Coordinates of C-alpha atoms in Angstrom, one line a residue:
M93 CA 0.0 0.0 0.0
S94 CA 1.0 3.6 -0.2
L95 CA -0.5 6.7 1.5
H96 CA -0.4 10.4 1.8
N97 CA -2.3 12.7 4.0
R98 CA -4.2 15.8 3.1
Q99 CA -4.9 18.6 5.6
R100 CA -4.6 22.3 6.0
L101 CA -3.7 23.9 9.5
G102 CA -4.6 20.3 10.0
W103 CA -2.5 20.4 7.1
L104 CA 0.2 17.8 6.2
G105 CA -0.9 17.2 2.6
L106 CA -1.7 13.6 1.8
L107 CA -0.3 10.3 2.9
P108 CA 0.9 7.9 0.1
L109 CA 0.2 4.2 1.0
L110 CA 3.4 2.2 0.3
A111 CA 4.8 -1.2 1.2
V112 CA 8.3 -2.2 2.1
M113 CA 10.1 -5.5 2.5
G114 CA 11.0 -7.4 5.6
I115 CA 9.8 -10.6 7.2
V116 CA 10.6 -11.1 10.8
L117 CA 9.3 -13.8 13.2
L118 CA 8.1 -13.1 16.7
A119 CA 7.0 -15.4 19.5
A120 CA 4.2 -16.1 22.0
S121 CA 1.0 -14.2 22.8
P122 CA 0.6 -10.9 24.8
A123 CA -0.6 -12.8 27.8
A124 CA 2.6 -14.9 27.8
Q125 CA 4.9 -12.0 27.2
A126 CA 4.2 -9.5 30.0
R127 CA 1.5 -7.9 28.0
T128 CA 3.4 -7.4 24.8
L129 CA 1.4 -6.6 21.7
R130 CA 2.9 -7.5 18.3
I131 CA 1.4 -5.7 15.3
G132 CA 2.1 -6.5 11.6
I133 CA 2.2 -3.8 9.0
S134 CA 3.3 -3.8 5.4
Q135 CA 5.7 -0.9 5.2
F136 CA 8.6 0.7 7.2
P137 CA 8.9 4.5 7.7
S138 CA 11.4 6.3 5.5
T139 CA 12.0 8.6 8.5
L140 CA 10.7 9.0 12.0
H141 CA 10.7 12.8 11.8
P142 CA 7.0 13.9 12.1
L143 CA 7.2 16.7 9.6
I144 CA 9.5 15.2 6.9
D145 CA 7.9 12.9 4.3
S146 CA 4.2 11.9 4.3
M147 CA 4.0 8.2 4.9
L148 CA 1.3 6.2 6.7
A149 CA 3.8 3.8 8.3
K150 CA 5.4 6.7 10.1
S151 CA 2.1 8.1 11.1
Y152 CA 1.0 4.7 12.5
V153 CA 4.2 4.2 14.5
L154 CA 4.4 7.8 15.8
G155 CA 0.8 7.7 16.8
L156 CA 1.9 5.4 19.6
A157 CA 4.6 7.8 20.7
R158 CA 3.4 11.3 20.1
R159 CA 0.3 13.2 18.9
P160 CA -0.6 16.2 16.8
L161 CA -2.2 19.2 18.6
T162 CA -5.7 18.3 17.1
S163 CA -7.2 15.6 15.0
Y164 CA -10.5 14.4 13.5
D165 CA -11.9 11.6 15.6
E166 CA -13.9 8.5 14.5
N167 CA -17.0 10.7 14.2
W168 CA -15.1 13.0 11.9
E169 CA -15.3 15.8 14.5
L170 CA -12.3 17.9 15.4
A171 CA -10.9 17.0 18.8
C172 CA -7.9 18.2 21.0
L173 CA -5.2 15.6 21.5
V174 CA -2.5 17.8 23.0
C175 CA -4.6 20.9 23.7
T176 CA -7.3 21.5 26.4
E177 CA -10.1 22.9 24.2
V178 CA -10.8 23.3 20.5
P179 CA -10.7 27.1 19.8
T180 CA -13.7 28.5 17.9
L181 CA -15.0 31.9 16.9
E182 CA -18.0 31.2 19.2
N183 CA -16.0 30.4 22.4
G184 CA -13.7 33.4 21.8
L185 CA -10.5 31.4 21.5
A186 CA -10.4 32.4 17.8
V187 CA -10.6 36.1 16.8
R188 CA -10.6 37.7 13.5
E189 CA -7.8 40.3 13.1
T190 CA -6.2 42.6 10.5
T191 CA -2.8 41.6 9.3
A192 CA 0.1 44.0 8.8
S193 CA -0.7 43.9 5.0
G194 CA -4.3 44.9 5.7
E195 CA -5.8 41.5 4.9
E196 CA -8.2 39.7 7.2
G197 CA -6.4 37.1 9.4
I198 CA -7.2 35.2 12.5
A199 CA -5.7 34.7 15.9
V200 CA -6.2 31.2 17.3
T201 CA -5.4 30.5 21.0
Y202 CA -4.4 27.0 22.2
E203 CA -3.4 25.7 25.6
I204 CA -1.2 22.6 25.9
V205 CA -2.6 20.0 28.2
E206 CA -1.3 20.2 31.8
G207 CA 1.4 17.6 32.5
A208 CA 2.5 17.1 28.9
A209 CA 6.2 16.2 29.0
W210 CA 8.8 14.8 26.7
G211 CA 10.1 11.3 27.6
D212 CA 13.2 12.7 29.3
G213 CA 11.0 14.8 31.6
T214 CA 11.3 18.1 29.9
P215 CA 7.9 19.9 29.7
V216 CA 6.2 20.3 26.4
T217 CA 5.9 24.1 26.1
S218 CA 5.0 27.0 23.9
E219 CA 8.7 27.3 23.0
D220 CA 8.4 23.9 21.3
V221 CA 5.6 25.4 19.2
V222 CA 7.7 28.4 18.2
F223 CA 10.6 26.1 17.2
T224 CA 8.4 23.8 15.2
W225 CA 7.0 26.8 13.4
Q226 CA 10.5 28.1 12.6
V227 CA 11.5 24.7 11.2
G228 CA 8.2 24.3 9.2
R229 CA 8.4 27.7 7.5
N230 CA 12.1 27.5 6.6
P231 CA 12.2 26.6 2.8
Q232 CA 15.4 24.7 3.4
S233 CA 14.0 22.3 6.0
G234 CA 12.2 20.1 3.4
V235 CA 9.0 19.6 5.5
A236 CA 6.1 18.0 3.6
S237 CA 3.7 21.0 4.1
L238 CA 5.7 24.2 3.9
E239 CA 2.6 26.2 2.9
G240 CA 0.7 25.4 6.1
F241 CA 3.6 26.8 8.2
R242 CA 4.1 29.8 5.9
R243 CA 0.6 30.9 6.6
I244 CA 1.4 31.4 10.3
L245 CA 2.6 34.9 10.5
D246 CA 3.7 34.7 14.2
V247 CA 3.5 32.5 17.2
E248 CA 2.7 34.7 20.3
V249 CA 3.7 33.0 23.6
L250 CA 1.3 33.9 26.4
S251 CA 2.7 31.4 28.9
A252 CA 4.6 28.1 29.1
R253 CA 1.4 26.3 27.9
R254 CA -0.6 29.0 26.1
F255 CA 0.1 30.4 22.7
V256 CA -1.6 32.2 19.8
L257 CA -1.2 31.4 16.2
H258 CA -1.6 34.5 14.1
V259 CA -2.6 33.2 10.6
D260 CA -2.7 35.2 7.4
R261 CA -6.2 34.2 6.4
V262 CA -9.5 32.9 7.7
T263 CA -10.3 29.4 6.5
F264 CA -13.2 27.2 7.2
D265 CA -10.9 24.9 9.2
Y266 CA -9.1 27.7 11.0
N267 CA -8.9 25.7 14.2
A268 CA -7.6 22.4 12.8
A269 CA -3.9 22.2 13.9
N270 CA -3.6 18.6 12.9
G271 CA -0.3 19.2 11.1
L272 CA 1.3 21.0 14.1
E273 CA 3.4 18.0 15.1
L274 CA 5.6 19.5 17.9
L275 CA 9.3 19.1 17.9
P276 CA 11.4 19.1 21.0
A277 CA 13.4 22.3 20.9
H278 CA 15.8 21.2 23.5
I279 CA 17.0 18.4 21.3
E280 CA 16.3 19.5 17.7
R281 CA 17.1 23.2 17.8
P282 CA 21.0 22.8 17.7
L283 CA 20.8 20.3 14.9
F284 CA 18.5 22.6 12.8
E285 CA 20.3 25.9 13.5
A286 CA 23.7 24.3 12.6
N287 CA 22.6 23.8 9.0
P288 CA 18.9 24.1 8.0
A289 CA 19.5 22.7 4.5
E290 CA 21.0 19.5 6.0
Y291 CA 18.6 19.2 8.9
R292 CA 16.4 16.6 7.3
N293 CA 19.5 14.3 7.0
R294 CA 20.7 15.0 10.6
T295 CA 17.6 15.0 12.7
A296 CA 17.8 13.1 16.0
Y297 CA 14.6 11.3 14.9
D298 CA 16.8 9.3 12.6
S299 CA 20.3 9.6 14.1
D300 CA 19.2 9.0 17.8
S301 CA 15.7 7.4 17.3
T302 CA 15.6 5.9 20.8
N303 CA 16.2 9.2 22.6
P304 CA 13.2 9.4 25.1
G305 CA 13.2 13.2 24.7
L306 CA 11.8 12.9 21.2
Y307 CA 8.5 11.5 22.3
F308 CA 5.6 12.5 24.6
G309 CA 2.9 9.9 23.8
P310 CA 1.8 6.9 25.8
Y311 CA 4.9 5.0 24.5
R312 CA 8.4 5.9 23.5
I313 CA 10.6 4.1 20.9
S314 CA 13.2 1.9 22.5
E315 CA 14.5 0.0 19.5
V316 CA 14.6 0.5 15.7
V317 CA 15.8 -2.0 13.2
K318 CA 15.4 -0.4 9.8
G319 CA 13.2 -2.4 7.4
S320 CA 12.3 -4.8 10.2
H321 CA 10.7 -3.6 13.3
V322 CA 10.2 -0.8 15.9
V323 CA 9.9 -1.6 19.6
L324 CA 8.0 0.8 21.9
V325 CA 7.8 0.8 25.7
L326 CA 5.6 2.7 28.1
N327 CA 6.5 6.3 28.5
E328 CA 6.7 7.2 32.2
T329 CA 6.0 10.9 31.5
W330 CA 2.7 10.2 29.7
W331 CA 0.0 12.3 31.3
G332 CA -3.1 10.4 30.1
E333 CA -4.6 7.0 30.9
K334 CA -2.1 4.2 31.2
P335 CA -2.2 1.8 28.2
A336 CA -2.9 -1.8 28.6
F337 CA 0.3 -3.1 27.1
E338 CA 3.7 -2.8 28.6
R339 CA 5.4 -3.1 25.2
I340 CA 4.4 -2.9 21.5
I341 CA 6.4 -4.3 18.6
V342 CA 5.5 -3.1 15.2
R343 CA 6.9 -5.5 12.6
T344 CA 7.2 -4.8 8.9
I345 CA 6.2 -7.7 6.7
E346 CA 5.9 -6.6 3.1
N347 CA 4.5 -9.8 1.7
T348 CA 0.8 -10.1 2.6
A349 CA 0.9 -13.9 2.5
A350 CA 3.7 -13.8 5.0
L351 CA 1.6 -11.4 7.1
E352 CA -1.2 -14.0 7.2
A353 CA 1.3 -16.8 7.9
N354 CA 2.8 -14.9 10.8
L355 CA -0.6 -14.2 12.3
L356 CA -1.8 -17.8 12.0
S357 CA 1.4 -19.1 13.6
G358 CA 1.0 -16.7 16.5
E359 CA 4.2 -14.8 15.6
I360 CA 2.1 -11.5 15.5
D361 CA -1.1 -10.8 17.2
M362 CA -2.9 -8.5 14.8
I363 CA -2.6 -6.9 11.3
A364 CA -3.1 -3.2 11.2
G365 CA -6.0 -2.1 9.0
E366 CA -4.1 0.9 7.9
L367 CA -1.3 -1.1 6.4
G368 CA -2.2 -4.7 6.1
L369 CA -4.3 -7.0 4.0
T370 CA -6.2 -5.7 0.9
I371 CA -9.9 -6.2 0.9
D372 CA -9.8 -9.2 -1.4
Q373 CA -7.3 -10.9 0.9
G374 CA -9.4 -9.8 3.9
L375 CA -12.6 -11.4 2.5
A376 CA -10.8 -14.6 1.8
F377 CA -9.2 -14.6 5.3
A378 CA -12.6 -14.0 7.0
E379 CA -14.1 -16.9 5.1
R380 CA -11.3 -19.2 6.4
H381 CA -10.6 -17.9 9.8
G382 CA -13.5 -15.6 10.8
D383 CA -14.3 -17.9 13.8
T384 CA -10.9 -17.3 15.4
F385 CA -10.2 -13.7 14.5
Q386 CA -12.1 -10.4 14.3
V387 CA -12.2 -9.3 10.6
F388 CA -14.0 -6.1 9.7
F389 CA -13.8 -3.6 6.9
K390 CA -13.9 0.2 7.1
P391 CA -14.7 2.2 4.0
G392 CA -12.8 5.5 4.1
L393 CA -11.0 8.3 2.4
I394 CA -8.3 6.1 0.7
Y395 CA -8.1 7.1 -3.0
E396 CA -6.3 4.7 -5.3
H397 CA -5.2 6.5 -8.4
I398 CA -2.5 7.0 -10.9
D399 CA -0.4 10.2 -10.9
L400 CA 0.5 11.3 -14.4
M401 CA 3.8 13.0 -15.3
L402 CA 2.3 15.9 -17.2
E403 CA 5.6 17.1 -18.4
N404 CA 5.7 14.0 -20.6
P405 CA 4.6 15.2 -24.0
I406 CA 2.3 12.2 -24.5
L407 CA 0.5 12.7 -21.2
A408 CA 0.4 16.5 -21.6
D409 CA -2.4 15.8 -24.2
R410 CA -5.8 15.7 -22.5
K411 CA -7.1 13.5 -25.3
V412 CA -4.5 10.8 -24.4
R413 CA -5.4 11.1 -20.7
K414 CA -9.1 10.5 -21.6
A415 CA -8.2 7.6 -23.8
L416 CA -6.3 6.0 -20.9
I417 CA -9.2 6.2 -18.6
L418 CA -11.8 5.1 -21.2
S419 CA -9.7 2.0 -22.0
A420 CA -9.2 1.1 -18.3
D421 CA -11.9 -1.3 -17.2
R422 CA -12.2 0.1 -13.7
Q423 CA -15.7 -1.5 -13.0
A424 CA -14.2 -4.9 -13.7
I425 CA -11.4 -4.2 -11.3
S426 CA -13.9 -3.2 -8.6
E427 CA -16.2 -6.2 -9.2
Q428 CA -13.8 -9.0 -10.0
L429 CA -11.0 -8.1 -7.6
F430 CA -13.0 -6.6 -4.7
Q431 CA -16.5 -8.0 -5.0
G432 CA -17.8 -4.4 -5.6
R433 CA -16.8 -3.3 -2.1
Q434 CA -14.3 -0.7 -3.5
P435 CA -16.3 1.5 -5.8
V436 CA -14.9 3.2 -8.9
A437 CA -13.7 6.8 -8.1
L438 CA -15.2 9.6 -10.2
T439 CA -12.7 12.2 -8.8
N440 CA -10.5 12.7 -5.8
V441 CA -13.5 13.5 -3.6
S442 CA -15.0 10.5 -1.8
P443 CA -18.8 9.7 -1.8
L444 CA -18.4 9.5 2.0
D445 CA -17.5 13.2 2.2
W446 CA -20.3 15.7 2.4
V447 CA -18.9 17.8 -0.5
F448 CA -19.0 14.9 -2.9
S449 CA -21.0 15.4 -6.2
D450 CA -21.7 12.9 -9.0
Q451 CA -22.5 15.7 -11.4
V452 CA -19.1 15.3 -13.2
A453 CA -17.8 13.8 -16.4
R454 CA -17.9 10.0 -16.3
Y455 CA -15.7 7.5 -18.2
P456 CA -17.3 4.1 -18.6
Y457 CA -15.1 1.4 -20.2
D458 CA -15.2 2.2 -23.9
P459 CA -12.2 1.1 -26.0
K460 CA -13.7 2.3 -29.3
A461 CA -14.1 5.9 -27.9
A462 CA -10.5 5.6 -26.6
A463 CA -9.2 4.6 -30.0
A464 CA -11.0 7.5 -31.7
L465 CA -9.4 9.9 -29.2
L466 CA -6.0 8.5 -29.9
D467 CA -6.5 8.9 -33.6
E468 CA -7.5 12.6 -33.0
A469 CA -4.3 13.0 -30.9
G470 CA -2.1 11.9 -33.8
W471 CA -1.4 8.4 -32.7
D472 CA -3.1 6.9 -35.7
R473 CA -0.4 4.6 -37.2
M474 CA -0.5 1.0 -36.0
Q475 CA 2.8 -0.9 -36.2
G476 CA 3.2 -4.3 -34.6
G477 CA 0.1 -3.7 -32.4
V478 CA 1.5 -0.4 -31.1
R479 CA 0.3 3.1 -32.1
H480 CA 2.8 5.5 -33.6
N481 CA 2.6 9.2 -34.5
A482 CA 3.7 10.9 -37.7
K483 CA 7.3 11.0 -36.6
G484 CA 7.3 7.2 -36.1
E485 CA 7.5 7.5 -32.3
P486 CA 5.7 4.7 -30.4
L487 CA 2.9 5.3 -27.9
R488 CA 4.9 3.9 -25.0
L489 CA 4.4 4.6 -21.3
E490 CA 5.9 3.3 -18.1
L491 CA 3.8 2.4 -15.1
M492 CA 5.3 2.2 -11.6
T493 CA 4.0 1.1 -8.2
T494 CA 5.2 -0.5 -5.0
A495 CA 7.0 -3.8 -5.6
G496 CA 5.5 -6.9 -4.0
D497 CA 1.9 -5.5 -3.7
R498 CA -0.1 -8.4 -5.1
T499 CA -3.3 -6.5 -5.6
R500 CA -1.6 -3.6 -7.3
E501 CA 0.2 -6.0 -9.6
L502 CA -3.1 -7.5 -10.6
V503 CA -4.5 -4.0 -11.3
E504 CA -1.4 -3.3 -13.4
Q505 CA -2.1 -6.4 -15.5
V506 CA -5.7 -5.4 -16.1
L507 CA -4.6 -1.9 -17.1
Q508 CA -1.8 -3.2 -19.3
A509 CA -4.3 -5.6 -21.1
G510 CA -6.8 -2.8 -21.7
W511 CA -4.3 -0.3 -23.0
R512 CA -2.7 -2.9 -25.2
Q513 CA -6.1 -3.5 -26.8
V514 CA -6.1 0.2 -28.0
G515 CA -2.5 0.2 -29.1
I516 CA -0.7 1.6 -26.0
D517 CA 2.6 -0.1 -25.2
L518 CA 2.8 -0.1 -21.4
R519 CA 6.0 -1.1 -19.6
I520 CA 5.8 -2.0 -15.9
R521 CA 8.7 -1.2 -13.6
N522 CA 8.0 -1.4 -9.8
E523 CA 10.2 -0.5 -6.9
P524 CA 10.5 -1.1 -3.2
A525 CA 8.3 1.3 -1.3
R526 CA 11.0 3.3 0.4
V527 CA 12.6 4.0 -3.1
F528 CA 9.3 4.5 -4.9
F529 CA 8.0 6.9 -2.3
G530 CA 11.2 8.4 -0.9
E531 CA 12.9 9.1 -4.2
T532 CA 10.9 8.4 -7.4
V533 CA 7.5 9.9 -6.5
S534 CA 8.5 12.6 -4.0
K535 CA 11.3 13.9 -6.3
R536 CA 9.2 13.4 -9.5
K537 CA 11.6 10.9 -11.1
F538 CA 8.8 8.8 -12.7
T539 CA 8.5 9.4 -16.4
G540 CA 4.9 8.3 -17.0
L541 CA 2.4 6.8 -14.5
A542 CA 2.7 6.3 -10.7
L543 CA 0.1 4.1 -9.0
F544 CA -0.5 4.6 -5.3
A545 CA -3.1 6.0 -2.9
W546 CA -3.8 9.1 -1.0
L547 CA -5.3 9.0 2.4
S548 CA -7.0 12.3 3.5
A549 CA -8.9 14.0 6.3
P550 CA -12.6 14.9 6.0
E551 CA -13.3 17.8 3.5
S552 CA -9.6 18.0 2.8
V553 CA -8.7 20.7 0.3
P554 CA -6.2 19.2 -2.2
R555 CA -4.0 22.2 -2.3
T556 CA -0.8 20.2 -1.8
T557 CA -1.6 17.9 -4.7
L558 CA -3.1 20.3 -7.2
H559 CA -1.9 23.9 -6.6
S560 CA 0.8 25.1 -9.0
E561 CA 2.8 26.4 -6.0
E562 CA 3.1 22.8 -4.6
V563 CA 5.2 21.2 -7.3
P564 CA 8.3 19.6 -5.6
S565 CA 11.6 20.7 -6.9
E566 CA 15.2 20.8 -5.9
T567 CA 14.9 24.6 -5.3
N568 CA 12.2 24.0 -2.6
N569 CA 14.0 20.9 -1.2
W570 CA 11.2 18.7 -2.6
S571 CA 8.4 20.3 -0.5
G572 CA 4.8 19.9 -1.8
Q573 CA 2.9 16.9 -3.3
N574 CA 1.8 18.1 -6.7
Y575 CA 3.9 15.3 -8.2
T576 CA 2.1 15.5 -11.6
G577 CA 3.2 19.2 -12.2
Y578 CA -0.4 20.2 -12.7
N579 CA -0.9 23.9 -13.4
N580 CA -4.3 25.4 -13.8
P581 CA -4.9 29.0 -12.7
E582 CA -8.6 28.4 -12.3
V583 CA -8.0 25.5 -10.0
D584 CA -5.5 27.5 -8.0
Q585 CA -8.2 30.2 -7.5
L586 CA -10.8 27.6 -6.5
L587 CA -8.5 26.0 -4.0
D588 CA -7.9 29.4 -2.3
A589 CA -11.6 30.3 -2.5
I590 CA -12.7 27.0 -0.9
E591 CA -10.4 27.4 2.0
R592 CA -11.6 30.9 2.7
E593 CA -15.4 30.2 2.4
L594 CA -17.0 29.6 5.8
D595 CA -20.5 29.2 4.5
R596 CA -21.2 25.5 3.8
E597 CA -23.7 26.0 1.0
R598 CA -21.4 28.4 -1.0
R599 CA -18.4 26.2 -0.3
A600 CA -20.3 23.2 -1.7
D601 CA -20.8 25.1 -4.9
L602 CA -17.1 25.7 -5.1
W603 CA -16.3 22.1 -4.4
L604 CA -18.7 21.1 -7.3
K605 CA -16.8 23.3 -9.7
L606 CA -13.4 21.9 -8.6
Q607 CA -14.7 18.3 -9.1
Q608 CA -16.0 19.1 -12.5
I609 CA -12.7 20.6 -13.7
Y610 CA -10.8 17.7 -12.2
A611 CA -12.9 15.1 -14.0
E612 CA -12.5 17.1 -17.3
D613 CA -8.8 17.8 -17.0
L614 CA -7.8 14.4 -15.6
P615 CA -4.4 15.4 -14.1
V616 CA -4.7 12.1 -12.3
L617 CA -6.5 8.9 -13.3
P618 CA -9.0 8.0 -10.6
L619 CA -9.3 4.2 -9.9
Y620 CA -11.3 3.3 -6.8
W621 CA -12.0 4.1 -3.2
R622 CA -10.4 1.6 -0.9
A623 CA -11.7 0.0 2.3
A624 CA -9.3 -0.9 5.1
T625 CA -9.2 -4.5 6.4
Y626 CA -8.7 -4.9 10.2
V627 CA -7.7 -8.4 11.5
L628 CA -7.6 -8.5 15.3
P629 CA -7.6 -11.3 17.9
K630 CA -11.0 -12.1 19.4
E631 CA -9.7 -10.8 22.8
M632 CA -8.8 -7.3 21.4
Q633 CA -11.2 -4.4 22.1
G634 CA -11.1 -0.6 21.7
V635 CA -9.5 -0.4 18.2
V636 CA -11.8 2.1 16.5
P637 CA -11.0 2.9 12.8
T638 CA -11.6 6.5 11.8
G639 CA -12.0 5.9 8.0
H640 CA -9.7 8.9 7.4
L641 CA -6.2 10.1 7.8
S642 CA -5.8 9.7 11.6
P643 CA -4.6 6.2 12.5
T644 CA -6.1 4.1 15.3
T645 CA -2.8 4.4 17.2
Y646 CA -3.8 8.0 18.2
W647 CA -6.1 6.3 20.7
V648 CA -3.9 3.3 21.7
E649 CA -4.6 4.0 25.4
N650 CA -8.2 2.8 24.8
W651 CA -7.0 -0.6 23.5
Q652 CA -7.7 -3.6 25.7
W653 CA -6.8 -7.3 25.7
N654 CA -9.5 -9.3 27.5
D655 CA -8.3 -12.8 28.2

């Protein structure tokens, strides 16, 4: 799998769902191991720094050891995780103000929960907020969502635990600080100030990952074996309810058949729904082992799609993009691979989201229409079953995804067969997830098509993936997630307008226009909306999927093992 996350002041962009290699065996059950819980996931984090790279494996692991300031809960309502109260215009903790440039901004006041402390005993304070903001807004730092931090004009410290974010605009989600992942100033500041441009390569989160002072959640990381596993132990400075497990081991097992085998042999206790079995595998597993395990499915905001490199002259032609989607039998993929449980995506807005509209261009499977469009686009000469243009150049594209993902490989085969039928020569070249996500996608090294998924928050404005200012490049240290290089001034204006519109009805109209342009332009090929498969022991309780960006680990203190 692969995932990105998409938020605003809740902002980190999108999480790409990716898989990595590594099969490691474990032993015994939690009851026999002093309440150790062993979790299997299908990818390993490319970094443990909370602001660098957007990767679900990292979010899942760090959810055990730290928290964002706010998050959407299982009811899709904004909740405080590190603050005491969600600020609103109604309760007076958010106040409109005029910025120095004369624009309307907003001042949002937060208070850090009493007792919050880093694992080394150092209190979590407003100074950590100031430092995090300084890192986040520095264009050399390489954080995933530079724009979100840039919008904060100032952080005003009121006390050790109270601070005000002065933001340069009023958005409908003005109080969502989901992307404000605090950094420990007492550890990270010297590393950052020594060389901001090299900070992402020198952070203690990667060079000293087991330092207790990096974490302030229910657990802290005590061991990291790259590509294999992360061990977490109870954090003695945690201020909340004590979790049920003394230790948690998160194992990376890329091969999903091996994930199943490890679960059935008792080497792991559960498979994370966020990063585990695909729905087809989950359905088969439930049929065979539903009497001994809890198996349930959570539809959510996981958007399986194909990013297109729009700087490729072939893909720059919208007629070719439409031909690609018309000759991709997405309905067959949904029905034959997923028993219809993962519906075809019309755009990047989920039917589960209140702003969804089906009043957009649709592309049913139609090879004849696809062939006609390719003829119009100048790919009208067939040689050896492959279309060529007037220059004799073949219509050849490369498709990439995460190596070892059986479901994605099946999808690739369906796409390859459909495109071959209309004369498109598709070459498949897959890579391990850490390479595909950490280098190929995030640094825009793919030449044609990149297959992965975005995981987003409710009503998540896709600025990081669609706005022309969010194209990663060497000059911005690869910040942003507009990997396609999409540039549409009307879309840029719509993204800005949606964010600033507080009236839901007017905002819905803007969302409709955005979805219509997206479906017409096709900067991305929508495939389907995924459901997550959770496989838990019968004794496990309290694991509540959200269906969106926030992983279940944000509420690990609610998990229980009932013998």
